[in-house]
Structure formats: C-alpha cells, structure tokens
C-alpha cells in the first residue's frame, strides 16, 4: 500500500490548492431527484425513480403495475428472481420496439435490494436481472468498475471514448471502466475490461487495489442514472502503454495532474470519471 499511496500523493501534490478543492467537491456526486416523477417499488421493495411519462407506460404495459396515492407499485406475485426478471424484460423489449428505449446492449445487469459496501458482497443472489439499457430507463441502481492508471510521477493514462458509444461518446474517461455484468465479480470485471479496453493483461490481479465506492446519481437523456462505482487504482511502469483492443476507445492520452483537472473542469471528462478519480485519491489518502 505504501507504493500505491506514493503514486496517489504524487498526483495530488502536483495540483494547486484550488484544483485540490475542486476535485474534492466531485465526491458530492448525487443530485437531488427532479421534481415530478415517481419512485417505484416491486413487491414492497424500493427499486428506483421514473418520469411521469415512463410511469404511465409501466402502468399500461407492465402487468400488476398501478399508481396509488403518488406511488408507483408493481405487484408481481413472483417468488423467484427469474419470474420477476422475465416479466420486466418483456416490458423493456416492448419499450425498445416502440423506440422509447435506446442503446440496447444485449447484456444483463443484476439489481440487489441492498447497497453493498467495499468490498461489495455481490455473492448475495440479485433481486432481478434485466437488460443493461433498462437500468437508466427505469432508474435502477447499477454497478460499474472504474480503473485509474497512474505513472510513478503522478501522470494519468486516460482514454477517449469512441464516438459510437451509446453514452458519453467522445468524452475522456478512465484507463478502463465497465458495467458489472450479472454473474461476474468486480475484480474479474476489472481485469477483463482492462484487457479489452487498454490491452493490459495483468498476470497478478492483486496489482488492482480497491479504492472504495462512490455512488453517482443524476438525470440523463435515457432516464435517472444511479450507479455504484467500484474504484480500482493501478500503478503502471513507464514501459506499460495502453492500446485499445475492442474499439470502444479511440485514443489514450497521458496527462499531467493539472491537465486532468483542467480538462475535467472544462467538461471534457465523463461525470463518473471525475467522481471516481476523487474517490480513488481520497481512498488512497485515507488508507492505513
């Protein structure tokens, strides 16, 4: 951990006081829910938040879904996650067919009733699993891994998202990041995403050091974004150069700490990249 701490300190020490203060503010990554809209629950379990228009679509197309005294209630009578998942998946497929849900990925995300801490106890069976694009659509909390690649003097490798990405095309991002696919552990996801997005194949996954969790919440065009970012820090040698392997990153930039924060302040980075970097640094600084 001492080497990890030195890498984080190197980045932090090269920022001026105003940049440090701005970065620390990125830990406040949870916006208030917009006015209007509805929180919704499934069989008594609080699930997420949807717009008034989406709430009406759920009432019309999702069997057992009703609006009662300003609350959206979905009663399924299902006693298994598979039954709930299949019913909700059919609704999402209908939404996609009608052009109301965009960015279909053909990938399942899991949803848990309880928010996990670090390390996340994701061995608990999920409440349901549905199409990844449906999470923002329905305001469900998802999980993603975010990896920051530091060089010894504190410089940071950052990837620019491909222009064809469904979310945040062309913006700068972390060394690697990706949603937690149902059935895959956070560390396995991190190792896989690192290989696919940056071409870095770790023979020792222990090089990825957990730097905590930060929850981000905000309104996006696709719906309410609610995600737990599982943050990892990776310390790279000067000889390790990322090269994209899956077409999701159009270029990598090695930026100084000042350049990173300046570009973040100018809106050139994704919001989650800003929040996860703040968590990465604070997580390292507070480690014993």
PDB file of C-alpha atoms in Angstrom:
ATOM      1  CA  UNK A   1       0.000   0.000   0.000  1.00  0.00           C
ATOM      2  CA  UNK A   2       2.945   2.363   0.558  1.00  0.00           C
ATOM      3  CA  UNK A   3       3.798   2.372  -3.161  1.00  0.00           C
ATOM      4  CA  UNK A   4       0.139   2.961  -4.002  1.00  0.00           C
ATOM      5  CA  UNK A   5      -0.005   5.822  -1.535  1.00  0.00           C
ATOM      6  CA  UNK A   6       3.088   7.408  -3.109  1.00  0.00           C
ATOM      7  CA  UNK A   7       1.529   7.302  -6.571  1.00  0.00           C
ATOM      8  CA  UNK A   8      -1.614   8.993  -5.304  1.00  0.00           C
ATOM      9  CA  UNK A   9       0.411  11.552  -3.354  1.00  0.00           C
ATOM     10  CA  UNK A  10       2.452  12.336  -6.472  1.00  0.00           C
ATOM     11  CA  UNK A  11      -0.702  13.209  -8.429  1.00  0.00           C
ATOM     12  CA  UNK A  12      -2.236  15.170  -5.542  1.00  0.00           C
ATOM     13  CA  UNK A  13       0.936  17.115  -4.704  1.00  0.00           C
ATOM     14  CA  UNK A  14       1.200  18.466  -8.262  1.00  0.00           C
ATOM     15  CA  UNK A  15      -2.208  20.154  -8.054  1.00  0.00           C
ATOM     16  CA  UNK A  16      -2.656  23.670  -6.727  1.00  0.00           C
ATOM     17  CA  UNK A  17      -4.978  24.336  -3.805  1.00  0.00           C
ATOM     18  CA  UNK A  18      -7.933  25.346  -5.984  1.00  0.00           C
ATOM     19  CA  UNK A  19      -7.612  22.196  -8.114  1.00  0.00           C
ATOM     20  CA  UNK A  20      -7.463  20.037  -4.997  1.00  0.00           C
ATOM     21  CA  UNK A  21     -10.586  21.721  -3.641  1.00  0.00           C
ATOM     22  CA  UNK A  22     -12.443  21.291  -6.933  1.00  0.00           C
ATOM     23  CA  UNK A  23     -11.544  17.610  -7.140  1.00  0.00           C
ATOM     24  CA  UNK A  24     -12.664  17.009  -3.549  1.00  0.00           C
ATOM     25  CA  UNK A  25     -16.034  18.553  -4.453  1.00  0.00           C
ATOM     26  CA  UNK A  26     -16.550  15.789  -7.027  1.00  0.00           C
ATOM     27  CA  UNK A  27     -17.233  13.415  -4.149  1.00  0.00           C
ATOM     28  CA  UNK A  28     -20.645  15.103  -3.968  1.00  0.00           C
ATOM     29  CA  UNK A  29     -21.890  13.149  -6.951  1.00  0.00           C
ATOM     30  CA  UNK A  30     -25.537  12.678  -6.014  1.00  0.00           C
ATOM     31  CA  UNK A  31     -28.018  15.132  -7.477  1.00  0.00           C
ATOM     32  CA  UNK A  32     -31.447  15.559  -5.962  1.00  0.00           C
ATOM     33  CA  UNK A  33     -34.324  13.822  -7.701  1.00  0.00           C
ATOM     34  CA  UNK A  34     -36.077  16.082 -10.215  1.00  0.00           C
ATOM     35  CA  UNK A  35     -39.482  17.448  -9.314  1.00  0.00           C
ATOM     36  CA  UNK A  36     -42.320  15.303 -10.587  1.00  0.00           C
ATOM     37  CA  UNK A  37     -41.852  11.674 -11.452  1.00  0.00           C
ATOM     38  CA  UNK A  38     -42.404   8.682  -9.247  1.00  0.00           C
ATOM     39  CA  UNK A  39     -40.451   6.386  -7.024  1.00  0.00           C
ATOM     40  CA  UNK A  40     -41.460   2.822  -7.698  1.00  0.00           C
ATOM     41  CA  UNK A  41     -41.377  -0.445  -5.840  1.00  0.00           C
ATOM     42  CA  UNK A  42     -41.705  -4.116  -6.689  1.00  0.00           C
ATOM     43  CA  UNK A  43     -43.460  -6.411  -4.205  1.00  0.00           C
ATOM     44  CA  UNK A  44     -42.738  -3.927  -1.420  1.00  0.00           C
ATOM     45  CA  UNK A  45     -39.047  -3.453  -2.331  1.00  0.00           C
ATOM     46  CA  UNK A  46     -37.971   0.088  -3.271  1.00  0.00           C
ATOM     47  CA  UNK A  47     -36.483  -0.028  -6.788  1.00  0.00           C
ATOM     48  CA  UNK A  48     -35.875   3.351  -8.433  1.00  0.00           C
ATOM     49  CA  UNK A  49     -37.357   6.526  -9.947  1.00  0.00           C
ATOM     50  CA  UNK A  50     -39.064   7.179 -13.294  1.00  0.00           C
ATOM     51  CA  UNK A  51     -40.521  10.176 -15.104  1.00  0.00           C
ATOM     52  CA  UNK A  52     -44.318  10.688 -15.247  1.00  0.00           C
ATOM     53  CA  UNK A  53     -44.379   9.552 -18.894  1.00  0.00           C
ATOM     54  CA  UNK A  54     -42.493   6.361 -18.086  1.00  0.00           C
ATOM     55  CA  UNK A  55     -44.719   5.696 -15.113  1.00  0.00           C
ATOM     56  CA  UNK A  56     -47.764   5.781 -17.382  1.00  0.00           C
ATOM     57  CA  UNK A  57     -46.073   3.354 -19.776  1.00  0.00           C
ATOM     58  CA  UNK A  58     -45.355   0.967 -16.898  1.00  0.00           C
ATOM     59  CA  UNK A  59     -48.971   1.098 -15.750  1.00  0.00           C
ATOM     60  CA  UNK A  60     -50.195   0.438 -19.301  1.00  0.00           C
ATOM     61  CA  UNK A  61     -47.783  -2.351 -20.228  1.00  0.00           C
ATOM     62  CA  UNK A  62     -46.450  -3.959 -17.040  1.00  0.00           C
ATOM     63  CA  UNK A  63     -48.962  -6.431 -15.526  1.00  0.00           C
ATOM     64  CA  UNK A  64     -49.695  -5.635 -11.889  1.00  0.00           C
ATOM     65  CA  UNK A  65     -48.292  -2.101 -12.010  1.00  0.00           C
ATOM     66  CA  UNK A  66     -50.527   0.661 -10.595  1.00  0.00           C
ATOM     67  CA  UNK A  67     -50.347   4.259  -9.385  1.00  0.00           C
ATOM     68  CA  UNK A  68     -51.633   4.595  -5.824  1.00  0.00           C
ATOM     69  CA  UNK A  69     -51.529   7.908  -3.950  1.00  0.00           C
ATOM     70  CA  UNK A  70     -48.484   9.201  -5.788  1.00  0.00           C
ATOM     71  CA  UNK A  71     -46.599   5.917  -5.602  1.00  0.00           C
ATOM     72  CA  UNK A  72     -45.893   3.502  -8.454  1.00  0.00           C
ATOM     73  CA  UNK A  73     -46.454  -0.038  -7.194  1.00  0.00           C
ATOM     74  CA  UNK A  74     -45.642  -3.198  -9.117  1.00  0.00           C
ATOM     75  CA  UNK A  75     -47.094  -6.335  -7.575  1.00  0.00           C
ATOM     76  CA  UNK A  76     -45.819  -9.481  -9.298  1.00  0.00           C
ATOM     77  CA  UNK A  77     -46.807 -12.369  -7.017  1.00  0.00           C
ATOM     78  CA  UNK A  78     -43.484 -13.845  -8.164  1.00  0.00           C
ATOM     79  CA  UNK A  79     -41.450 -15.752  -5.598  1.00  0.00           C
ATOM     80  CA  UNK A  80     -38.325 -16.066  -7.733  1.00  0.00           C
ATOM     81  CA  UNK A  81     -35.968 -13.528  -9.288  1.00  0.00           C
ATOM     82  CA  UNK A  82     -36.246 -15.310 -12.633  1.00  0.00           C
ATOM     83  CA  UNK A  83     -40.004 -14.708 -12.844  1.00  0.00           C
ATOM     84  CA  UNK A  84     -39.681 -11.011 -11.992  1.00  0.00           C
ATOM     85  CA  UNK A  85     -36.799 -10.651 -14.422  1.00  0.00           C
ATOM     86  CA  UNK A  86     -38.664 -12.241 -17.321  1.00  0.00           C
ATOM     87  CA  UNK A  87     -41.712 -10.023 -16.848  1.00  0.00           C
ATOM     88  CA  UNK A  88     -39.666  -6.834 -16.630  1.00  0.00           C
ATOM     89  CA  UNK A  89     -37.506  -7.908 -19.566  1.00  0.00           C
ATOM     90  CA  UNK A  90     -40.620  -8.281 -21.740  1.00  0.00           C
ATOM     91  CA  UNK A  91     -41.635  -4.728 -20.819  1.00  0.00           C
ATOM     92  CA  UNK A  92     -38.188  -3.420 -21.765  1.00  0.00           C
ATOM     93  CA  UNK A  93     -38.291  -5.280 -25.075  1.00  0.00           C
ATOM     94  CA  UNK A  94     -41.632  -3.598 -25.805  1.00  0.00           C
ATOM     95  CA  UNK A  95     -40.155  -0.213 -24.941  1.00  0.00           C
ATOM     96  CA  UNK A  96     -37.232  -0.841 -27.294  1.00  0.00           C
ATOM     97  CA  UNK A  97     -39.545  -1.963 -30.115  1.00  0.00           C
ATOM     98  CA  UNK A  98     -41.528   1.252 -29.729  1.00  0.00           C
ATOM     99  CA  UNK A  99     -38.378   3.388 -29.874  1.00  0.00           C
ATOM    100  CA  UNK A 100     -38.687   4.517 -26.245  1.00  0.00           C
ATOM    101  CA  UNK A 101     -35.570   2.693 -25.056  1.00  0.00           C
ATOM    102  CA  UNK A 102     -32.321   3.276 -26.948  1.00  0.00           C
ATOM    103  CA  UNK A 103     -28.843   1.782 -26.690  1.00  0.00           C
ATOM    104  CA  UNK A 104     -29.901  -1.858 -26.311  1.00  0.00           C
ATOM    105  CA  UNK A 105     -26.803  -3.887 -25.399  1.00  0.00           C
ATOM    106  CA  UNK A 106     -27.983  -7.488 -25.139  1.00  0.00           C
ATOM    107  CA  UNK A 107     -26.229  -7.661 -21.768  1.00  0.00           C
ATOM    108  CA  UNK A 108     -27.778  -8.392 -18.391  1.00  0.00           C
ATOM    109  CA  UNK A 109     -27.169  -6.364 -15.247  1.00  0.00           C
ATOM    110  CA  UNK A 110     -28.134  -7.544 -11.766  1.00  0.00           C
ATOM    111  CA  UNK A 111     -30.055  -5.483  -9.225  1.00  0.00           C
ATOM    112  CA  UNK A 112     -29.740  -6.010  -5.472  1.00  0.00           C
ATOM    113  CA  UNK A 113     -32.130  -4.756  -2.817  1.00  0.00           C
ATOM    114  CA  UNK A 114     -29.282  -3.622  -0.560  1.00  0.00           C
ATOM    115  CA  UNK A 115     -26.442  -1.274  -1.437  1.00  0.00           C
ATOM    116  CA  UNK A 116     -23.135  -3.124  -0.967  1.00  0.00           C
ATOM    117  CA  UNK A 117     -20.089  -1.560   0.664  1.00  0.00           C
ATOM    118  CA  UNK A 118     -16.460  -2.215  -0.291  1.00  0.00           C
ATOM    119  CA  UNK A 119     -15.686  -4.971  -0.948  1.00  0.00           C
ATOM    120  CA  UNK A 120     -19.194  -5.483  -2.310  1.00  0.00           C
ATOM    121  CA  UNK A 121     -20.991  -8.602  -1.127  1.00  0.00           C
ATOM    122  CA  UNK A 122     -22.259  -9.420  -4.579  1.00  0.00           C
ATOM    123  CA  UNK A 123     -22.405 -13.127  -3.843  1.00  0.00           C
ATOM    124  CA  UNK A 124     -25.905 -12.404  -2.491  1.00  0.00           C
ATOM    125  CA  UNK A 125     -28.464 -13.511  -5.112  1.00  0.00           C
ATOM    126  CA  UNK A 126     -29.845 -10.492  -7.007  1.00  0.00           C
ATOM    127  CA  UNK A 127     -33.492  -9.442  -6.779  1.00  0.00           C
ATOM    128  CA  UNK A 128     -33.693  -9.433 -10.579  1.00  0.00           C
ATOM    129  CA  UNK A 129     -31.576  -9.288 -13.757  1.00  0.00           C
ATOM    130  CA  UNK A 130     -32.572  -7.373 -16.899  1.00  0.00           C
ATOM    131  CA  UNK A 131     -31.135  -5.683 -19.987  1.00  0.00           C
ATOM    132  CA  UNK A 132     -28.383  -3.212 -19.175  1.00  0.00           C
ATOM    133  CA  UNK A 133     -30.012  -0.320 -21.058  1.00  0.00           C
ATOM    134  CA  UNK A 134     -33.094  -0.766 -18.891  1.00  0.00           C
ATOM    135  CA  UNK A 135     -31.348   0.433 -15.754  1.00  0.00           C
ATOM    136  CA  UNK A 136     -31.308   4.139 -16.613  1.00  0.00           C
ATOM    137  CA  UNK A 137     -34.672   3.717 -18.308  1.00  0.00           C
ATOM    138  CA  UNK A 138     -36.192   2.587 -15.002  1.00  0.00           C
ATOM    139  CA  UNK A 139     -33.918   4.460 -12.585  1.00  0.00           C
ATOM    140  CA  UNK A 140     -32.414   1.250 -11.187  1.00  0.00           C
ATOM    141  CA  UNK A 141     -29.074   1.307  -9.392  1.00  0.00           C
ATOM    142  CA  UNK A 142     -26.334  -0.437 -11.380  1.00  0.00           C
ATOM    143  CA  UNK A 143     -22.690  -1.202 -10.588  1.00  0.00           C
ATOM    144  CA  UNK A 144     -19.545  -0.462 -12.584  1.00  0.00           C
ATOM    145  CA  UNK A 145     -15.795  -0.786 -12.125  1.00  0.00           C
ATOM    146  CA  UNK A 146     -13.514   2.194 -12.782  1.00  0.00           C
ATOM    147  CA  UNK A 147      -9.732   1.813 -13.055  1.00  0.00           C
ATOM    148  CA  UNK A 148      -7.231   4.669 -12.799  1.00  0.00           C
ATOM    149  CA  UNK A 149      -3.759   4.066 -14.217  1.00  0.00           C
ATOM    150  CA  UNK A 150      -1.099   6.203 -12.519  1.00  0.00           C
ATOM    151  CA  UNK A 151       2.545   6.563 -13.529  1.00  0.00           C
ATOM    152  CA  UNK A 152       5.270   6.946 -10.878  1.00  0.00           C
ATOM    153  CA  UNK A 153       5.340  10.765 -11.014  1.00  0.00           C
ATOM    154  CA  UNK A 154       1.578  11.028 -10.829  1.00  0.00           C
ATOM    155  CA  UNK A 155       0.706  11.354 -14.535  1.00  0.00           C
ATOM    156  CA  UNK A 156      -2.515   9.595 -15.502  1.00  0.00           C
ATOM    157  CA  UNK A 157      -3.443   7.488 -18.526  1.00  0.00           C
ATOM    158  CA  UNK A 158      -6.899   8.472 -19.799  1.00  0.00           C
ATOM    159  CA  UNK A 159      -8.934   7.008 -22.646  1.00  0.00           C
ATOM    160  CA  UNK A 160     -11.190   8.887 -25.038  1.00  0.00           C
ATOM    161  CA  UNK A 161     -14.478   7.083 -25.551  1.00  0.00           C
ATOM    162  CA  UNK A 162     -15.298   6.067 -29.115  1.00  0.00           C
ATOM    163  CA  UNK A 163     -17.737   8.283 -30.999  1.00  0.00           C
ATOM    164  CA  UNK A 164     -20.125   5.360 -31.477  1.00  0.00           C
ATOM    165  CA  UNK A 165     -20.591   4.722 -27.745  1.00  0.00           C
ATOM    166  CA  UNK A 166     -24.214   4.886 -26.594  1.00  0.00           C
ATOM    167  CA  UNK A 167     -23.300   7.049 -23.604  1.00  0.00           C
ATOM    168  CA  UNK A 168     -20.808   9.926 -23.399  1.00  0.00           C
ATOM    169  CA  UNK A 169     -19.331   9.479 -26.913  1.00  0.00           C
ATOM    170  CA  UNK A 170     -16.017  11.249 -27.464  1.00  0.00           C
ATOM    171  CA  UNK A 171     -15.503  12.246 -23.833  1.00  0.00           C
ATOM    172  CA  UNK A 172     -12.378  11.439 -21.851  1.00  0.00           C
ATOM    173  CA  UNK A 173     -12.619   8.638 -19.317  1.00  0.00           C
ATOM    174  CA  UNK A 174     -10.520   6.446 -17.045  1.00  0.00           C
ATOM    175  CA  UNK A 175      -7.907   3.950 -18.184  1.00  0.00           C
ATOM    176  CA  UNK A 176     -10.712   1.387 -18.262  1.00  0.00           C
ATOM    177  CA  UNK A 177     -14.258   1.149 -16.978  1.00  0.00           C
ATOM    178  CA  UNK A 178     -17.257  -1.059 -17.480  1.00  0.00           C
ATOM    179  CA  UNK A 179     -20.567  -2.151 -16.067  1.00  0.00           C
ATOM    180  CA  UNK A 180     -20.731  -5.148 -13.761  1.00  0.00           C
ATOM    181  CA  UNK A 181     -22.288  -7.913 -15.832  1.00  0.00           C
ATOM    182  CA  UNK A 182     -24.625 -10.267 -13.983  1.00  0.00           C
ATOM    183  CA  UNK A 183     -22.715 -13.223 -12.577  1.00  0.00           C
ATOM    184  CA  UNK A 184     -19.247 -11.635 -12.764  1.00  0.00           C
ATOM    185  CA  UNK A 185     -17.239 -10.440  -9.757  1.00  0.00           C
ATOM    186  CA  UNK A 186     -15.941  -6.838  -9.606  1.00  0.00           C
ATOM    187  CA  UNK A 187     -12.314  -7.949  -9.798  1.00  0.00           C
ATOM    188  CA  UNK A 188     -12.974 -10.254 -12.761  1.00  0.00           C
ATOM    189  CA  UNK A 189     -14.804  -7.416 -14.497  1.00  0.00           C
ATOM    190  CA  UNK A 190     -11.905  -5.048 -13.838  1.00  0.00           C
ATOM    191  CA  UNK A 191      -9.315  -7.485 -15.190  1.00  0.00           C
ATOM    192  CA  UNK A 192     -11.429  -8.184 -18.286  1.00  0.00           C
ATOM    193  CA  UNK A 193     -12.193  -4.533 -19.013  1.00  0.00           C
ATOM    194  CA  UNK A 194      -8.540  -3.625 -18.579  1.00  0.00           C
ATOM    195  CA  UNK A 195      -7.517  -6.227 -21.165  1.00  0.00           C
ATOM    196  CA  UNK A 196     -10.301  -5.337 -23.624  1.00  0.00           C
ATOM    197  CA  UNK A 197     -10.089  -1.554 -23.406  1.00  0.00           C
ATOM    198  CA  UNK A 198      -6.397  -0.927 -22.787  1.00  0.00           C
ATOM    199  CA  UNK A 199      -4.663  -4.126 -23.928  1.00  0.00           C
ATOM    200  CA  UNK A 200      -3.079  -4.530 -20.476  1.00  0.00           C
ATOM    201  CA  UNK A 201      -3.181  -8.164 -19.342  1.00  0.00           C
ATOM    202  CA  UNK A 202      -2.415  -8.491 -15.634  1.00  0.00           C
ATOM    203  CA  UNK A 203      -0.650 -11.663 -14.577  1.00  0.00           C
ATOM    204  CA  UNK A 204      -1.192 -10.551 -10.985  1.00  0.00           C
ATOM    205  CA  UNK A 205      -4.717  -9.171 -10.399  1.00  0.00           C
ATOM    206  CA  UNK A 206      -3.549  -8.059  -6.934  1.00  0.00           C
ATOM    207  CA  UNK A 207      -1.981  -5.058  -8.674  1.00  0.00           C
ATOM    208  CA  UNK A 208      -5.509  -3.662  -8.824  1.00  0.00           C
ATOM    209  CA  UNK A 209      -6.075  -2.019  -5.466  1.00  0.00           C
ATOM    210  CA  UNK A 210      -9.581  -1.269  -4.282  1.00  0.00           C
ATOM    211  CA  UNK A 211     -10.048   2.421  -3.560  1.00  0.00           C
ATOM    212  CA  UNK A 212     -13.611   2.392  -2.328  1.00  0.00           C
ATOM    213  CA  UNK A 213     -17.085   3.006  -3.704  1.00  0.00           C
ATOM    214  CA  UNK A 214     -18.835   6.192  -4.762  1.00  0.00           C
ATOM    215  CA  UNK A 215     -22.487   6.443  -5.760  1.00  0.00           C
ATOM    216  CA  UNK A 216     -23.420   8.797  -8.592  1.00  0.00           C
ATOM    217  CA  UNK A 217     -26.962   9.977  -9.296  1.00  0.00           C
ATOM    218  CA  UNK A 218     -28.143  12.410 -11.973  1.00  0.00           C
ATOM    219  CA  UNK A 219     -30.718  12.879 -14.700  1.00  0.00           C
ATOM    220  CA  UNK A 220     -29.594  11.778 -18.162  1.00  0.00           C
ATOM    221  CA  UNK A 221     -31.460  11.732 -21.506  1.00  0.00           C
ATOM    222  CA  UNK A 222     -32.049   7.983 -21.096  1.00  0.00           C
ATOM    223  CA  UNK A 223     -33.520   8.418 -17.600  1.00  0.00           C
ATOM    224  CA  UNK A 224     -32.326   8.509 -13.995  1.00  0.00           C
ATOM    225  CA  UNK A 225     -28.671   7.443 -13.692  1.00  0.00           C
ATOM    226  CA  UNK A 226     -27.951   5.715 -10.376  1.00  0.00           C
ATOM    227  CA  UNK A 227     -24.714   3.751 -10.141  1.00  0.00           C
ATOM    228  CA  UNK A 228     -22.261   2.436  -7.608  1.00  0.00           C
ATOM    229  CA  UNK A 229     -18.732   2.985  -8.942  1.00  0.00           C
ATOM    230  CA  UNK A 230     -16.333   0.325  -7.660  1.00  0.00           C
ATOM    231  CA  UNK A 231     -13.000   2.117  -7.910  1.00  0.00           C
ATOM    232  CA  UNK A 232      -9.617   0.478  -8.513  1.00  0.00           C
ATOM    233  CA  UNK A 233      -6.155   2.018  -8.743  1.00  0.00           C
ATOM    234  CA  UNK A 234      -3.421   0.541 -10.927  1.00  0.00           C
ATOM    235  CA  UNK A 235       0.187   1.680 -10.834  1.00  0.00           C
ATOM    236  CA  UNK A 236       1.932   1.397 -14.151  1.00  0.00           C
ATOM    237  CA  UNK A 237       5.560   1.461 -15.184  1.00  0.00           C
ATOM    238  CA  UNK A 238       6.797   3.804 -17.905  1.00  0.00           C
ATOM    239  CA  UNK A 239       7.034   0.776 -20.214  1.00  0.00           C
ATOM    240  CA  UNK A 240       3.333  -0.124 -19.936  1.00  0.00           C
ATOM    241  CA  UNK A 241       1.415   1.670 -22.687  1.00  0.00           C
ATOM    242  CA  UNK A 242      -2.332   1.135 -23.155  1.00  0.00           C
ATOM    243  CA  UNK A 243      -3.622   0.155 -26.598  1.00  0.00           C
ATOM    244  CA  UNK A 244      -7.328  -0.373 -27.175  1.00  0.00           C
ATOM    245  CA  UNK A 245      -8.408  -3.854 -28.250  1.00  0.00           C
ATOM    246  CA  UNK A 246     -12.211  -3.697 -28.533  1.00  0.00           C
ATOM    247  CA  UNK A 247     -12.913  -0.495 -30.473  1.00  0.00           C
ATOM    248  CA  UNK A 248     -14.504   1.291 -27.502  1.00  0.00           C
ATOM    249  CA  UNK A 249     -11.605   3.727 -27.009  1.00  0.00           C
ATOM    250  CA  UNK A 250     -10.402   5.911 -29.869  1.00  0.00           C
ATOM    251  CA  UNK A 251      -7.168   7.115 -28.219  1.00  0.00           C
ATOM    252  CA  UNK A 252      -5.222   7.196 -24.965  1.00  0.00           C
ATOM    253  CA  UNK A 253      -3.672  10.336 -23.522  1.00  0.00           C
ATOM    254  CA  UNK A 254      -1.046  10.523 -20.802  1.00  0.00           C
ATOM    255  CA  UNK A 255      -1.955  13.693 -18.910  1.00  0.00           C
ATOM    256  CA  UNK A 256      -0.318  15.576 -16.074  1.00  0.00           C
ATOM    257  CA  UNK A 257      -2.399  16.079 -12.918  1.00  0.00           C
ATOM    258  CA  UNK A 258      -3.014  19.715 -13.806  1.00  0.00           C
ATOM    259  CA  UNK A 259      -4.146  18.796 -17.325  1.00  0.00           C
ATOM    260  CA  UNK A 260      -6.536  16.170 -15.958  1.00  0.00           C
ATOM    261  CA  UNK A 261      -8.282  18.582 -13.587  1.00  0.00           C
ATOM    262  CA  UNK A 262      -8.303  21.424 -16.129  1.00  0.00           C
ATOM    263  CA  UNK A 263      -9.993  19.211 -18.721  1.00  0.00           C
ATOM    264  CA  UNK A 264     -12.409  17.909 -16.131  1.00  0.00           C
ATOM    265  CA  UNK A 265     -13.367  21.466 -15.200  1.00  0.00           C
ATOM    266  CA  UNK A 266     -13.936  22.212 -18.894  1.00  0.00           C
ATOM    267  CA  UNK A 267     -16.380  19.316 -19.256  1.00  0.00           C
ATOM    268  CA  UNK A 268     -14.112  17.104 -21.374  1.00  0.00           C
ATOM    269  CA  UNK A 269     -14.393  14.107 -18.993  1.00  0.00           C
ATOM    270  CA  UNK A 270     -17.395  11.995 -18.095  1.00  0.00           C
ATOM    271  CA  UNK A 271     -19.058  12.868 -14.802  1.00  0.00           C
ATOM    272  CA  UNK A 272     -18.299   9.388 -13.449  1.00  0.00           C
ATOM    273  CA  UNK A 273     -14.609   9.715 -14.332  1.00  0.00           C
ATOM    274  CA  UNK A 274     -14.440  12.872 -12.208  1.00  0.00           C
ATOM    275  CA  UNK A 275     -16.247  11.281  -9.261  1.00  0.00           C
ATOM    276  CA  UNK A 276     -14.255   8.049  -9.388  1.00  0.00           C
ATOM    277  CA  UNK A 277     -10.901   9.880  -9.569  1.00  0.00           C
ATOM    278  CA  UNK A 278     -11.835  11.868  -6.476  1.00  0.00           C
ATOM    279  CA  UNK A 279     -12.740   8.607  -4.728  1.00  0.00           C
ATOM    280  CA  UNK A 280      -9.546   6.928  -5.935  1.00  0.00           C
ATOM    281  CA  UNK A 281      -7.347   9.660  -4.462  1.00  0.00           C
ATOM    282  CA  UNK A 282      -9.297  10.018  -1.243  1.00  0.00           C
ATOM    283  CA  UNK A 283      -9.403   6.244  -0.858  1.00  0.00           C
ATOM    284  CA  UNK A 284      -5.628   6.043  -1.116  1.00  0.00           C
ATOM    285  CA  UNK A 285      -5.030   9.030   1.145  1.00  0.00           C
ATOM    286  CA  UNK A 286      -7.184   7.580   3.921  1.00  0.00           C
ATOM    287  CA  UNK A 287      -5.854   4.015   3.712  1.00  0.00           C
ATOM    288  CA  UNK A 288      -3.901   2.818   6.782  1.00  0.00           C
TER     289      UNK A 288
END
